[in-house]
Coordinates of C-alpha atoms in Angstrom, one line a residue:
X156 CA 12.2 55.4 84.8
X157 CA 13.5 57.4 82.1
X158 CA 11.1 54.8 79.5
X159 CA 8.3 55.7 81.7
X160 CA 8.9 59.2 80.5
X161 CA 9.1 58.7 77.7
X162 CA 6.1 56.8 77.2
X163 CA 4.4 59.6 79.2
X164 CA 5.3 62.1 77.5
X165 CA 4.6 60.8 73.8
X166 CA 0.8 59.6 75.2
X167 CA 0.6 63.7 76.1
X168 CA 1.7 64.5 72.8
X169 CA -1.0 62.1 70.6
X170 CA -3.6 63.5 73.2
X171 CA -1.8 67.0 73.0
X172 CA -2.2 66.7 68.7
X173 CA -5.8 65.2 69.1
X174 CA -7.2 67.8 72.2
X175 CA -6.5 71.0 68.8
X176 CA -7.2 69.6 65.9
X177 CA -9.7 70.7 64.5
X178 CA -13.1 68.4 63.6
X179 CA -14.8 68.8 60.5
X180 CA -18.2 70.2 61.3
X181 CA -22.1 72.7 60.5
X182 CA -24.2 74.5 61.7
X183 CA -27.4 75.8 60.9
X184 CA -28.7 78.8 62.8
X185 CA -32.2 77.7 61.9
X186 CA -31.5 74.0 61.9
X187 CA -30.1 73.6 65.7
X188 CA -29.2 70.1 67.4
X189 CA -31.5 68.4 68.5
X190 CA -34.4 71.5 68.1
X191 CA -37.4 71.3 67.0
X192 CA -37.9 72.3 62.9
X193 CA -40.6 75.6 62.5
X194 CA -42.3 75.1 60.0
X195 CA -40.1 77.1 57.4
X196 CA -39.0 73.7 57.4
X197 CA -41.8 71.3 57.0
X198 CA -42.9 70.4 53.6
X199 CA -46.7 72.3 51.6
X200 CA -48.1 68.9 50.6
X201 CA -49.8 65.8 51.7
X202 CA -51.6 67.9 54.6
X203 CA -48.2 69.9 56.1
X204 CA -48.8 73.3 55.5
X205 CA -45.0 74.9 55.6
X206 CA -43.0 77.5 54.4
X207 CA -40.3 74.5 52.4
X208 CA -37.6 76.8 52.6
X209 CA -33.8 74.6 52.9
X210 CA -31.7 75.2 55.6
X211 CA -28.4 77.6 55.4
X212 CA -25.4 75.7 56.2
X213 CA -21.9 76.3 57.2
X214 CA -19.1 73.8 57.4
X215 CA -15.9 74.5 58.8
X216 CA -12.3 72.1 58.3
X217 CA -12.8 69.8 55.7
X218 CA -10.7 67.2 55.5
X219 CA -7.5 66.8 53.6
X220 CA -8.5 65.2 50.3
X221 CA -11.1 66.8 50.1
X222 CA -12.5 67.3 46.0
X223 CA -16.4 67.7 46.8
X224 CA -19.3 68.0 49.2
X225 CA -22.5 66.6 48.9
X226 CA -25.0 67.0 51.3
X227 CA -28.5 65.5 52.1
X228 CA -31.7 64.9 54.2
X229 CA -33.1 62.1 55.8
X230 CA -36.2 61.0 57.6
X231 CA -34.8 57.2 59.4
X232 CA -38.2 57.4 60.4
X233 CA -40.2 57.8 57.6
X234 CA -42.9 54.7 57.1
X235 CA -41.2 52.9 54.7
X236 CA -38.9 50.8 56.0
X237 CA -36.6 53.0 54.1
X238 CA -36.6 56.1 55.5
X239 CA -37.3 59.7 53.5
X240 CA -35.2 61.2 51.1
X241 CA -35.3 64.9 51.8
X242 CA -33.0 66.6 49.9
X243 CA -29.6 65.4 48.4
X244 CA -27.2 67.7 46.2
X245 CA -24.1 66.9 45.5
X246 CA -21.0 68.2 43.3
X247 CA -21.1 70.5 45.1
X248 CA -17.6 72.5 44.6
X249 CA -14.7 71.9 47.3
X250 CA -14.6 76.6 47.4
X251 CA -18.3 76.3 49.3
X252 CA -18.3 76.5 52.7
X253 CA -22.5 77.5 53.4
X254 CA -25.6 77.5 51.7
X255 CA -27.7 80.4 52.2
X256 CA -31.6 79.2 52.9
X257 CA -33.4 78.1 49.9
X258 CA -30.5 76.8 48.0
X259 CA -32.8 73.3 47.9
X260 CA -35.2 75.8 45.3
X261 CA -36.4 73.7 42.8
X262 CA -34.2 75.3 40.2
X263 CA -31.2 74.8 41.2
X264 CA -31.0 78.0 41.9
X265 CA -29.8 78.7 45.2
X266 CA -26.4 76.1 44.4
X267 CA -23.3 76.8 43.5
X268 CA -22.2 76.6 39.4
X269 CA -21.3 72.3 38.7
X270 CA -23.5 71.8 42.0
X271 CA -27.1 69.6 41.1
X272 CA -29.9 68.8 43.3
X273 CA -30.8 65.0 43.3
X274 CA -34.8 63.2 43.5
X275 CA -36.5 63.5 46.5
X276 CA -38.0 61.1 47.9
X277 CA -41.3 63.5 47.1
X278 CA -40.4 62.4 43.1
X279 CA -39.2 66.8 43.0
X280 CA -35.1 67.5 42.8
X281 CA -35.2 69.4 45.7
X282 CA -36.3 70.3 49.1
X283 CA -39.1 68.6 50.6
X284 CA -39.3 69.5 54.3
X285 CA -40.3 67.8 57.1
X286 CA -44.4 66.5 56.6
X287 CA -44.6 63.1 59.2
X288 CA -47.8 61.5 59.5
X289 CA -50.0 63.2 62.3
X290 CA -49.5 61.4 65.3
X291 CA -46.4 59.9 64.8
X292 CA -43.9 60.4 67.2
X293 CA -41.6 64.0 66.3
X294 CA -39.2 62.0 63.9
X295 CA -35.5 63.2 63.6
X296 CA -34.6 64.5 60.1
X297 CA -30.5 64.6 59.9
X298 CA -28.5 66.4 57.4
X299 CA -25.6 65.2 56.2
X300 CA -22.3 67.3 55.4
X301 CA -20.0 64.6 53.0
X302 CA -16.3 65.6 51.6
X303 CA -15.9 63.1 49.3
X304 CA -13.3 62.6 48.0
X305 CA -13.8 62.8 43.9
X306 CA -14.6 66.5 41.9
X307 CA -17.9 65.4 40.7
X308 CA -20.5 61.8 40.7
X309 CA -20.9 60.6 37.4
X310 CA -24.6 60.2 38.0
X311 CA -27.5 59.7 34.9
X312 CA -29.6 62.6 35.7
X313 CA -33.1 61.2 37.7
X314 CA -30.6 58.4 39.5
X315 CA -32.4 57.8 42.0
X316 CA -32.6 58.8 46.4
X317 CA -30.6 55.6 47.2
X318 CA -28.4 55.5 44.0
X319 CA -27.2 58.6 44.7
X320 CA -27.1 57.1 48.7
X321 CA -24.1 54.8 47.7
X322 CA -21.8 56.6 45.4
X323 CA -22.7 59.4 47.7
X324 CA -21.0 56.9 50.8
X325 CA -18.6 55.5 48.8
X326 CA -16.8 58.3 47.8
X327 CA -17.1 60.0 51.6
X328 CA -14.1 61.1 53.3
X329 CA -15.8 62.4 56.5
X330 CA -19.3 63.4 57.4
X331 CA -20.7 66.2 59.7
X332 CA -24.4 66.2 60.5
X333 CA -26.9 67.8 62.4
X334 CA -30.1 66.1 63.6
X335 CA -33.1 68.3 64.8
X336 CA -36.4 66.8 65.1
X337 CA -40.5 67.6 63.6
X338 CA -43.8 65.8 64.7
X339 CA -47.7 67.1 64.4

């Protein structure tokens, strides 16, 4: 009986400590889980007529050992066989916990010092909004913040999205994502 009570007490302590632990999370006023994207986050080109402005982001509760962050926006439904990388930013200092709307500008002025944009699948640096083919079912756009175990990723300026993604994933401690949809 005493052994069962001790085991039950230990189990409850573990459950309670897990229940109060804060999870790494990301939120955005413009990019909400399960919602449809507005024209603000739609590309302006390739037949799309949007504002092409990156969404605001805020993240919290980064895991212990985090030394920097990386962000990516990915469309797994793009008809390419490999999806479509819409935005990649990395070497974001660990002291950063938010980016304002428009931080994805090509010139990088909205990023914190030391952070860089990777090349998107549009062939440009910075944010490239949603632009799925006409008639496709709405595509999923997954925005992810990665907590990295390194202060900096040492990558060539012209690194492909695949190479950046590989290095980000190889150094990710934990990640937080939000997925929105867009179709036309």
